[in-house]
Amino acid sequence: MKILVLNCGSSSLKYQLVDMQTEQALAKGLVERIGIENSRIVHQKGEGEKVTIEQDIPNHQVAVQLAIDALLHTGHGVITDVKEISAAGHRVVHGGENFSQAAIVTDEVKKAIAECSSLAPLHNPANLVGIEACEKILDVKQVVVFDTAFHQTMPEKAFMYALPYGLYEKYKVRRYGFHGTSHKYVSVQAAALLGKPIADLKLISCHLGNGASVCAINAGKCIDTSMGLTPLEGLIMGTRTGDMDPAAVTFVMEKEKLSPAGMDDLMNKTSGVHGVSGVSSDFRDLEQAATDGNERAKLALDMYAYRVAKYIGAYTAAMNGVDAIIFTAGVGENGASTRKDICEYLGYLGVSINDERNGKRGIEIDISADNAKTRVVVIPTNEELTIARETLQLIK
Ligand code: ADP
């Protein structure tokens, strides 16, 4: 059985066709600049060469059609008939309090996704457009998998903000958390790697990509996570502030005469390690700059590792212990020196990493020293596979 996994952004569409027997991606691709000039599709069959086709792509329906055409292509395609696609699974960013798990797409589900649009104005409308584009082209069941769903097990004391309670009742202002699909996937894989049932484990998962979040997972269930109402809260990220005094927001707005949208832009797009260093949001550039003696790049990296370590301490307290810490996503999987910097704070937990293992890439690996009490593992994330697995489960 083959499942098409789709992730629609406002001007982009990522797709992957997953073979559920082998759980491998047969092909994947990215349609970029939908509705903008110079749009194109970059398609890759298996691990083969990437093929780029530049053409006018006015809307998401054309984008979905192009993705399917690429999958059917006699050269770089991987299927001969569109009927080989058994179902489509969509990544949806915000499910609000409506969804604690994936769901089959119905009119009610689409309505509920639209209702969450005020919580994710950039993402949910684009996700819906992708679902509707697929409906017109493919005659298959569709499933939606939410970034927020895994975090719906958080207790009230973890998800409530100490604002007047009426704001929660009126607008559902609370912590939702994101990257749920990734935290769920890596926690399951980590338990398997450690050879223990997930029900017996207290795990702290660190998804460190452009966006970054930490999640406390007790017995397979999320009990707390660092992102909040939006993906801005928690860790310092590539271009996002993460935690700070909320009063700094109104202070800066007044001083700089910024509108809410202007301040939102500043906190999301020009802050984080990029804002502090003035160099880049990419950790490879930051590490190079720090090595070359750039003090602010060094400061940004120090602040980043310190913040992650503080969250690990907090979540250890929340679970009254931790058995393993998981690193995943771009920085978590590749940034050996960032992992090391974070782990240096954690000696009190019995964390100790083996430098040779920490230098390995691209595999699931326990990078702890042999005698370490708390394990540290690196798990390459695979959100598409999780979406495909959940889609399969629902359509069965
Ligand atoms: P996204 O949140 O966009 O999915 P990724 O998980 O792909 O992000 O992470 C992208 C980030 O990973 C890059 O911005 C870069 O900082 C980091 N990264 C990629 N390769 C390396 C590397 N070799 N060393 C350190 N950081 C890396």
Tab-separated table of C-alpha atoms and ligand atoms in Angstrom:
chain	number	residue	atom	x	y	z
A	1	MET	CA	0.000	0.000	0.000
A	2	LYS	CA	1.200	3.508	-0.848
A	3	ILE	CA	0.266	6.643	1.068
A	4	LEU	CA	0.759	10.201	-0.123
A	5	VAL	CA	1.874	12.522	2.674
A	6	LEU	CA	1.349	16.245	2.142
A	7	ASN	CA	2.468	19.320	4.027
A	8	CYS	CA	0.961	22.485	2.570
A	9	GLY	CA	2.309	25.899	3.445
A	10	SER	CA	0.942	29.216	2.221
A	11	SER	CA	3.154	29.158	-0.901
A	12	SER	CA	4.708	25.700	-0.779
A	13	LEU	CA	3.787	22.034	-0.797
A	14	LYS	CA	5.992	19.198	0.410
A	15	TYR	CA	5.016	15.692	-0.609
A	16	GLN	CA	6.248	12.188	-0.079
A	17	LEU	CA	4.915	8.857	-1.340
A	18	VAL	CA	5.502	6.224	1.343
A	19	ASP	CA	5.454	2.480	0.716
A	20	MET	CA	3.836	1.059	3.845
A	21	GLN	CA	5.396	-2.402	3.421
A	22	THR	CA	8.936	-1.084	3.712
A	23	GLU	CA	8.064	2.258	5.386
A	24	GLN	CA	10.427	3.889	2.875
A	25	ALA	CA	9.788	7.024	0.831
A	26	LEU	CA	9.485	5.994	-2.825
A	27	ALA	CA	9.737	9.617	-3.914
A	28	LYS	CA	9.486	13.059	-2.417
A	29	GLY	CA	9.420	16.633	-3.526
A	30	LEU	CA	8.811	20.268	-2.888
A	31	VAL	CA	6.645	22.676	-4.866
A	32	GLU	CA	7.842	26.201	-4.195
A	33	ARG	CA	6.560	29.736	-4.780
A	34	ILE	CA	2.964	28.701	-5.482
A	35	GLY	CA	1.076	31.756	-6.730
A	36	ILE	CA	4.313	33.750	-7.036
A	37	GLU	CA	6.544	34.150	-10.107
A	38	ASN	CA	9.449	31.732	-10.669
A	39	SER	CA	7.539	28.807	-9.172
A	40	ARG	CA	9.002	25.343	-9.507
A	41	ILE	CA	8.839	21.751	-8.403
A	42	VAL	CA	11.862	19.803	-7.191
A	43	HIS	CA	11.254	16.047	-7.281
A	44	GLN	CA	13.417	13.148	-6.154
A	45	LYS	CA	12.876	9.456	-6.835
A	46	GLY	CA	14.235	7.425	-3.912
A	47	GLU	CA	17.774	8.575	-3.248
A	48	GLY	CA	18.243	9.518	-6.918
A	49	GLU	CA	19.093	12.818	-8.553
A	50	LYS	CA	16.777	15.750	-7.926
A	51	VAL	CA	14.776	16.902	-10.956
A	52	THR	CA	13.732	20.565	-11.114
A	53	ILE	CA	10.839	21.675	-13.293
A	54	GLU	CA	10.225	25.413	-13.538
A	55	GLN	CA	6.721	26.417	-14.557
A	56	ASP	CA	3.828	28.643	-13.624
A	57	ILE	CA	2.055	27.212	-10.557
A	58	PRO	CA	-0.852	29.573	-9.836
A	59	ASN	CA	-2.517	27.649	-6.985
A	60	HIS	CA	-2.392	24.584	-4.724
A	61	GLN	CA	-4.604	22.512	-6.985
A	62	VAL	CA	-2.085	22.880	-9.797
A	63	ALA	CA	0.664	22.093	-7.275
A	64	VAL	CA	-1.010	18.842	-6.145
A	65	GLN	CA	-1.597	17.883	-9.784
A	66	LEU	CA	2.076	18.519	-10.602
A	67	ALA	CA	3.203	16.403	-7.657
A	68	ILE	CA	1.008	13.555	-8.879
A	69	ASP	CA	2.241	14.003	-12.458
A	70	ALA	CA	5.818	13.742	-11.157
A	71	LEU	CA	4.945	10.519	-9.300
A	72	LEU	CA	3.446	9.136	-12.554
A	73	HIS	CA	6.284	10.293	-14.839
A	74	THR	CA	7.852	7.553	-16.986
A	75	GLY	CA	11.390	8.635	-16.061
A	76	HIS	CA	11.454	9.922	-12.494
A	77	GLY	CA	8.024	8.584	-11.490
A	78	VAL	CA	7.356	5.643	-9.142
A	79	ILE	CA	3.774	4.623	-9.981
A	80	THR	CA	1.996	3.858	-13.252
A	81	ASP	CA	-1.576	4.522	-12.154
A	82	VAL	CA	-2.915	7.126	-9.738
A	83	LYS	CA	-5.075	4.342	-8.225
A	84	GLU	CA	-1.885	2.987	-6.632
A	85	ILE	CA	-2.219	5.816	-4.098
A	86	SER	CA	-4.446	4.383	-1.360
A	87	ALA	CA	-4.842	7.432	0.864
A	88	ALA	CA	-3.524	10.900	1.573
A	89	GLY	CA	-2.271	12.087	4.970
A	90	HIS	CA	-1.957	15.802	5.662
A	91	ARG	CA	0.079	17.605	8.253
A	92	VAL	CA	-2.114	20.203	9.930
A	93	VAL	CA	-0.508	22.641	12.338
A	94	HIS	CA	-3.283	23.520	14.773
A	95	GLY	CA	-6.047	21.277	16.032
A	96	GLY	CA	-6.842	23.434	19.072
A	97	GLU	CA	-8.663	21.479	21.768
A	98	ASN	CA	-10.748	19.695	19.132
A	99	PHE	CA	-8.236	17.013	18.194
A	100	SER	CA	-6.208	14.793	20.482
A	101	GLN	CA	-5.501	12.426	17.614
A	102	ALA	CA	-5.527	12.174	13.842
A	103	ALA	CA	-8.890	12.208	12.042
A	104	ILE	CA	-10.424	11.188	8.723
A	105	VAL	CA	-11.338	14.275	6.708
A	106	THR	CA	-15.068	15.042	6.742
A	107	ASP	CA	-16.965	18.314	6.384
A	108	GLU	CA	-17.077	18.640	10.199
A	109	VAL	CA	-13.334	18.058	10.477
A	110	LYS	CA	-12.672	20.713	7.838
A	111	LYS	CA	-14.932	23.114	9.727
A	112	ALA	CA	-13.058	22.426	12.966
A	113	ILE	CA	-9.705	23.073	11.238
A	114	ALA	CA	-11.060	26.353	9.874
A	115	GLU	CA	-12.208	27.295	13.391
A	116	CYS	CA	-8.618	26.910	14.620
A	117	SER	CA	-7.370	29.333	11.950
A	118	SER	CA	-7.281	32.275	14.338
A	119	LEU	CA	-4.729	30.296	16.386
A	120	ALA	CA	-2.550	29.544	13.324
A	121	PRO	CA	-3.440	32.147	10.701
A	122	LEU	CA	-0.489	31.392	8.437
A	123	HIS	CA	-0.777	27.618	8.511
A	124	ASN	CA	-4.312	26.262	8.958
A	125	PRO	CA	-5.852	28.045	5.938
A	126	ALA	CA	-3.008	26.720	3.745
A	127	ASN	CA	-3.481	23.212	5.140
A	128	LEU	CA	-7.183	23.394	4.257
A	129	VAL	CA	-6.454	24.573	0.725
A	130	GLY	CA	-4.216	21.515	0.287
A	131	ILE	CA	-6.915	19.153	1.554
A	132	GLU	CA	-9.488	20.618	-0.807
A	133	ALA	CA	-7.090	20.552	-3.750
A	134	CYS	CA	-6.508	16.850	-3.091
A	135	GLU	CA	-10.235	16.180	-2.833
A	136	LYS	CA	-10.679	17.468	-6.379
A	137	ILE	CA	-7.890	15.358	-7.825
A	138	LEU	CA	-7.670	12.108	-5.850
A	139	ASP	CA	-10.555	9.777	-5.114
A	140	VAL	CA	-9.130	8.497	-1.804
A	141	LYS	CA	-9.715	8.836	1.920
A	142	GLN	CA	-7.801	11.699	3.497
A	143	VAL	CA	-6.483	11.899	7.030
A	144	VAL	CA	-5.282	14.939	8.988
A	145	VAL	CA	-2.497	14.647	11.554
A	146	PHE	CA	-2.113	17.600	13.910
A	147	ASP	CA	1.106	19.110	15.302
A	148	THR	CA	-0.781	19.882	18.509
A	149	ALA	CA	-2.529	16.515	19.038
A	150	PHE	CA	0.224	14.696	20.971
A	151	HIS	CA	0.261	17.489	23.550
A	152	GLN	CA	-3.445	17.248	24.388
A	153	THR	CA	-2.618	14.917	27.302
A	154	MET	CA	-0.997	17.806	29.222
A	155	PRO	CA	-2.704	18.410	32.558
A	156	GLU	CA	-4.460	21.724	33.173
A	157	LYS	CA	-1.740	22.928	35.539
A	158	ALA	CA	0.753	22.660	32.649
A	159	PHE	CA	-1.344	24.135	29.854
A	160	MET	CA	-3.043	27.048	31.605
A	161	TYR	CA	-1.545	30.545	31.597
A	162	ALA	CA	-2.045	32.635	34.735
A	163	LEU	CA	-4.161	35.183	32.868
A	164	PRO	CA	-7.714	35.963	33.986
A	165	TYR	CA	-9.584	32.669	33.514
A	166	GLY	CA	-12.195	34.339	31.297
A	167	LEU	CA	-9.629	34.720	28.518
A	168	TYR	CA	-9.283	30.954	28.386
A	169	GLU	CA	-13.072	30.579	28.285
A	170	LYS	CA	-13.544	33.274	25.653
A	171	TYR	CA	-10.568	32.704	23.344
A	172	LYS	CA	-9.022	29.395	24.449
A	173	VAL	CA	-5.764	31.164	25.293
A	174	ARG	CA	-3.553	28.342	26.668
A	175	ARG	CA	-0.485	26.288	25.892
A	176	TYR	CA	-1.002	23.929	22.935
A	177	GLY	CA	2.526	22.928	21.945
A	178	PHE	CA	3.788	21.998	18.467
A	179	HIS	CA	6.157	19.456	16.829
A	180	GLY	CA	3.894	16.804	18.402
A	181	THR	CA	4.278	14.404	15.496
A	182	SER	CA	8.055	14.555	15.855
A	183	HIS	CA	8.114	14.245	19.659
A	184	LYS	CA	5.813	11.234	19.430
A	185	TYR	CA	7.875	9.525	16.722
A	186	VAL	CA	11.256	10.000	18.400
A	187	SER	CA	9.950	8.887	21.796
A	188	VAL	CA	8.674	5.612	20.326
A	189	GLN	CA	11.942	5.053	18.440
A	190	ALA	CA	14.028	5.947	21.524
A	191	ALA	CA	12.190	3.398	23.683
A	192	ALA	CA	12.882	0.731	21.046
A	193	LEU	CA	16.552	1.747	20.861
A	194	LEU	CA	16.838	1.593	24.659
A	195	GLY	CA	15.094	-1.800	24.631
A	196	LYS	CA	12.472	-0.754	27.195
A	197	PRO	CA	8.675	-0.443	27.064
A	198	ILE	CA	7.763	3.224	26.653
A	199	ALA	CA	5.350	2.797	29.574
A	200	ASP	CA	8.368	2.453	31.884
A	201	LEU	CA	10.231	5.512	30.635
A	202	LYS	CA	10.505	9.189	31.557
A	203	LEU	CA	11.796	10.917	28.419
A	204	ILE	CA	12.712	14.489	27.522
A	205	SER	CA	12.634	15.084	23.787
A	206	CYS	CA	14.521	18.077	22.346
A	207	HIS	CA	13.392	18.934	18.795
A	208	LEU	CA	16.026	21.472	17.774
A	209	GLY	CA	15.474	22.680	14.225
A	210	ASN	CA	14.807	26.174	12.894
A	211	GLY	CA	11.909	26.064	15.289
A	212	ALA	CA	12.703	24.287	18.544
A	213	SER	CA	10.778	22.768	21.423
A	214	VAL	CA	11.254	20.438	24.381
A	215	CYS	CA	8.683	17.907	25.506
A	216	ALA	CA	8.366	15.935	28.755
A	217	ILE	CA	7.013	12.467	27.991
A	218	ASN	CA	6.035	10.209	30.868
A	219	ALA	CA	4.992	6.660	29.950
A	220	GLY	CA	4.479	7.678	26.314
A	221	LYS	CA	2.279	10.685	27.126
A	222	CYS	CA	3.174	14.358	26.849
A	223	ILE	CA	2.885	16.037	30.249
A	224	ASP	CA	4.452	19.375	29.303
A	225	THR	CA	6.046	21.138	26.352
A	226	SER	CA	7.850	24.414	25.814
A	227	MET	CA	5.922	25.931	22.886
A	228	GLY	CA	2.683	27.602	23.877
A	229	LEU	CA	-0.322	29.258	22.278
A	230	THR	CA	1.978	29.778	19.303
A	231	PRO	CA	5.416	28.375	18.414
A	232	LEU	CA	7.099	31.477	19.887
A	233	GLU	CA	7.363	30.356	23.516
A	234	GLY	CA	10.131	28.328	25.136
A	235	LEU	CA	13.554	27.767	23.642
A	236	ILE	CA	15.610	30.363	21.815
A	237	MET	CA	15.240	29.505	18.116
A	238	GLY	CA	16.827	30.460	14.798
A	239	THR	CA	14.894	33.729	14.555
A	240	ARG	CA	12.402	33.493	17.459
A	241	THR	CA	12.875	34.890	20.959
A	242	GLY	CA	11.436	32.052	23.024
A	243	ASP	CA	10.721	32.941	26.680
A	244	MET	CA	11.143	36.473	27.974
A	245	ASP	CA	9.373	38.881	30.295
A	246	PRO	CA	5.985	39.581	28.625
A	247	ALA	CA	6.359	43.193	29.772
A	248	ALA	CA	9.379	43.528	27.466
A	249	VAL	CA	6.894	43.210	24.575
A	250	THR	CA	4.819	46.279	25.468
A	251	PHE	CA	7.987	48.161	26.480
A	252	VAL	CA	9.668	47.600	23.090
A	253	MET	CA	6.423	48.341	21.220
A	254	GLU	CA	6.138	51.716	22.933
A	255	LYS	CA	9.797	52.646	22.487
A	256	GLU	CA	10.030	51.531	18.853
A	257	LYS	CA	6.464	52.599	17.960
A	258	LEU	CA	5.608	49.131	16.709
A	259	SER	CA	2.163	47.795	15.845
A	260	PRO	CA	1.137	44.307	17.106
A	261	ALA	CA	1.986	42.924	13.646
A	262	GLY	CA	5.351	44.709	13.644
A	263	MET	CA	6.214	43.347	17.096
A	264	ASP	CA	5.065	39.877	16.064
A	265	ASP	CA	7.426	40.068	13.106
A	266	LEU	CA	10.327	41.214	15.289
A	267	MET	CA	9.841	38.379	17.804
A	268	ASN	CA	9.372	35.692	15.147
A	269	LYS	CA	11.659	36.732	12.304
A	270	THR	CA	14.514	38.929	13.505
A	271	SER	CA	15.208	37.631	17.012
A	272	GLY	CA	16.627	34.317	18.316
A	273	VAL	CA	20.240	33.346	17.688
A	274	HIS	CA	20.133	35.430	14.502
A	275	GLY	CA	19.012	38.531	16.359
A	276	VAL	CA	21.561	38.132	19.146
A	277	SER	CA	24.534	37.239	16.946
A	278	GLY	CA	23.753	39.448	13.971
A	279	VAL	CA	25.344	36.626	11.950
A	280	SER	CA	22.849	33.946	10.958
A	281	SER	CA	20.121	31.604	12.182
A	282	ASP	CA	22.088	28.638	10.846
A	283	PHE	CA	24.158	26.850	13.480
A	284	ARG	CA	26.906	25.991	10.988
A	285	ASP	CA	27.478	29.719	10.353
A	286	LEU	CA	27.291	30.496	14.058
A	287	GLU	CA	29.826	27.825	14.974
A	288	GLN	CA	32.184	29.071	12.278
A	289	ALA	CA	31.809	32.686	13.436
A	290	ALA	CA	32.364	31.685	17.082
A	291	THR	CA	35.503	29.770	16.094
A	292	ASP	CA	36.694	32.874	14.234
A	293	GLY	CA	36.337	34.872	17.438
A	294	ASN	CA	32.913	36.507	16.966
A	295	GLU	CA	31.824	37.184	20.568
A	296	ARG	CA	28.141	37.636	19.817
A	297	ALA	CA	27.942	34.377	17.890
A	298	LYS	CA	29.527	32.726	20.932
A	299	LEU	CA	27.008	34.476	23.204
A	300	ALA	CA	24.068	33.299	21.074
A	301	LEU	CA	25.303	29.694	21.207
A	302	ASP	CA	25.854	29.938	24.978
A	303	MET	CA	22.360	31.356	25.540
A	304	TYR	CA	20.872	28.627	23.348
A	305	ALA	CA	22.476	25.698	25.176
A	306	TYR	CA	21.758	27.240	28.583
A	307	ARG	CA	18.048	27.589	27.783
A	308	VAL	CA	17.744	23.984	26.614
A	309	ALA	CA	19.542	22.787	29.776
A	310	LYS	CA	17.178	24.837	31.966
A	311	TYR	CA	14.153	23.183	30.348
A	312	ILE	CA	15.656	19.735	30.832
A	313	GLY	CA	16.081	20.571	34.528
A	314	ALA	CA	12.502	21.819	34.762
A	315	TYR	CA	11.039	18.760	33.052
A	316	THR	CA	13.120	16.410	35.186
A	317	ALA	CA	11.447	18.070	38.170
A	318	ALA	CA	8.019	17.827	36.520
A	319	MET	CA	8.430	14.047	36.057
A	320	ASN	CA	10.428	13.473	39.265
A	321	GLY	CA	13.232	11.987	37.190
A	322	VAL	CA	14.386	11.294	33.666
A	323	ASP	CA	15.647	8.095	32.033
A	324	ALA	CA	16.739	9.466	28.683
A	325	ILE	CA	17.143	12.719	26.779
A	326	ILE	CA	16.449	12.658	23.046
A	327	PHE	CA	17.947	15.011	20.450
A	328	THR	CA	16.313	15.407	17.048
A	329	ALA	CA	15.820	17.758	14.011
A	330	GLY	CA	18.478	19.769	12.133
A	331	VAL	CA	20.532	21.000	15.104
A	332	GLY	CA	19.645	18.101	17.417
A	333	GLU	CA	20.706	15.520	14.818
A	334	ASN	CA	23.770	17.265	13.380
A	335	GLY	CA	25.021	19.745	15.952
A	336	ALA	CA	27.473	17.614	17.939
A	337	SER	CA	28.982	20.612	19.695
A	338	THR	CA	25.565	22.015	20.668
A	339	ARG	CA	24.615	18.607	22.130
A	340	LYS	CA	27.864	18.562	24.061
A	341	ASP	CA	27.360	22.125	25.360
A	342	ILE	CA	23.868	21.220	26.607
A	343	CYS	CA	24.981	17.964	28.218
A	344	GLU	CA	27.785	19.728	30.129
A	345	TYR	CA	25.085	21.247	32.364
A	346	LEU	CA	23.590	17.847	33.147
A	347	GLY	CA	26.293	16.058	35.114
A	348	TYR	CA	24.069	16.179	38.210
A	349	LEU	CA	21.577	13.941	36.389
A	350	GLY	CA	24.190	11.331	35.636
A	351	VAL	CA	24.531	12.451	32.009
A	352	SER	CA	27.871	11.815	30.370
A	353	ILE	CA	28.410	11.503	26.634
A	354	ASN	CA	30.953	9.580	24.640
A	355	ASP	CA	32.684	11.935	22.178
A	356	GLU	CA	33.199	9.346	19.479
A	357	ARG	CA	29.537	8.294	19.493
A	358	ASN	CA	28.499	11.960	19.641
A	359	GLY	CA	30.415	12.515	16.390
A	360	LYS	CA	28.301	9.988	14.425
A	361	ARG	CA	25.617	11.217	11.993
A	362	GLY	CA	22.427	10.093	10.368
A	363	ILE	CA	21.659	7.072	12.551
A	364	GLU	CA	19.678	6.308	15.686
A	365	ILE	CA	22.315	6.105	18.385
A	366	ASP	CA	22.823	6.152	22.159
A	367	ILE	CA	25.675	8.643	22.559
A	368	SER	CA	26.080	8.140	26.330
A	369	ALA	CA	29.237	6.959	28.012
A	370	ASP	CA	28.925	3.310	29.032
A	371	ASN	CA	28.471	4.062	32.725
A	372	ALA	CA	26.060	7.019	32.332
A	373	LYS	CA	22.967	6.765	34.523
A	374	THR	CA	20.742	8.931	32.304
A	375	ARG	CA	20.962	8.035	28.621
A	376	VAL	CA	21.281	10.535	25.776
A	377	VAL	CA	20.094	9.386	22.361
A	378	VAL	CA	19.999	10.945	18.897
A	379	ILE	CA	16.989	9.955	16.765
A	380	PRO	CA	16.582	11.373	13.241
A	381	THR	CA	12.979	12.525	13.122
A	382	ASN	CA	10.556	11.325	10.459
A	383	GLU	CA	7.309	13.237	10.629
A	384	GLU	CA	6.189	11.994	7.201
A	385	LEU	CA	6.433	8.367	8.288
A	386	THR	CA	4.398	9.096	11.429
A	387	ILE	CA	1.730	10.792	9.301
A	388	ALA	CA	1.699	7.807	6.927
A	389	ARG	CA	1.440	5.337	9.832
A	390	GLU	CA	-1.442	7.245	11.423
A	391	THR	CA	-3.191	7.536	8.055
A	392	LEU	CA	-2.895	3.783	7.546
A	393	GLN	CA	-4.282	3.086	11.018
A	394	LEU	CA	-7.342	5.248	10.406
A	395	ILE	CA	-8.233	4.004	6.934
A	396	LYS	CA	-7.899	0.334	7.865
B	1	ADP	P1	13.027	23.055	10.143
B	1	ADP	O1	12.542	23.538	11.487
B	1	ADP	O2	13.027	24.111	9.084
B	1	ADP	O3	12.438	21.728	9.715
B	1	ADP	P2	15.500	21.574	10.423
B	1	ADP	O4	15.070	20.588	11.437
B	1	ADP	O5	15.745	21.107	9.035
B	1	ADP	O6	14.558	22.839	10.405
B	1	ADP	O7	16.824	22.291	10.967
B	1	ADP	C1	17.496	23.240	10.206
B	1	ADP	C2	18.677	23.758	10.991
B	1	ADP	O8	19.561	22.666	11.309
B	1	ADP	C3	19.556	24.719	10.216
B	1	ADP	O9	19.104	26.048	10.312
B	1	ADP	C4	20.892	24.577	10.924
B	1	ADP	O10	20.951	25.523	11.978
B	1	ADP	C5	20.839	23.201	11.547
B	1	ADP	N1	21.879	22.315	10.977
B	1	ADP	C6	21.861	21.646	9.818
B	1	ADP	N2	23.033	20.973	9.640
B	1	ADP	C7	23.798	21.229	10.717
B	1	ADP	C8	25.129	20.855	11.135
B	1	ADP	N3	25.881	20.050	10.413
B	1	ADP	N4	25.568	21.333	12.325
B	1	ADP	C9	24.816	22.150	13.075
B	1	ADP	N5	23.569	22.539	12.750
B	1	ADP	C10	23.072	22.104	11.590
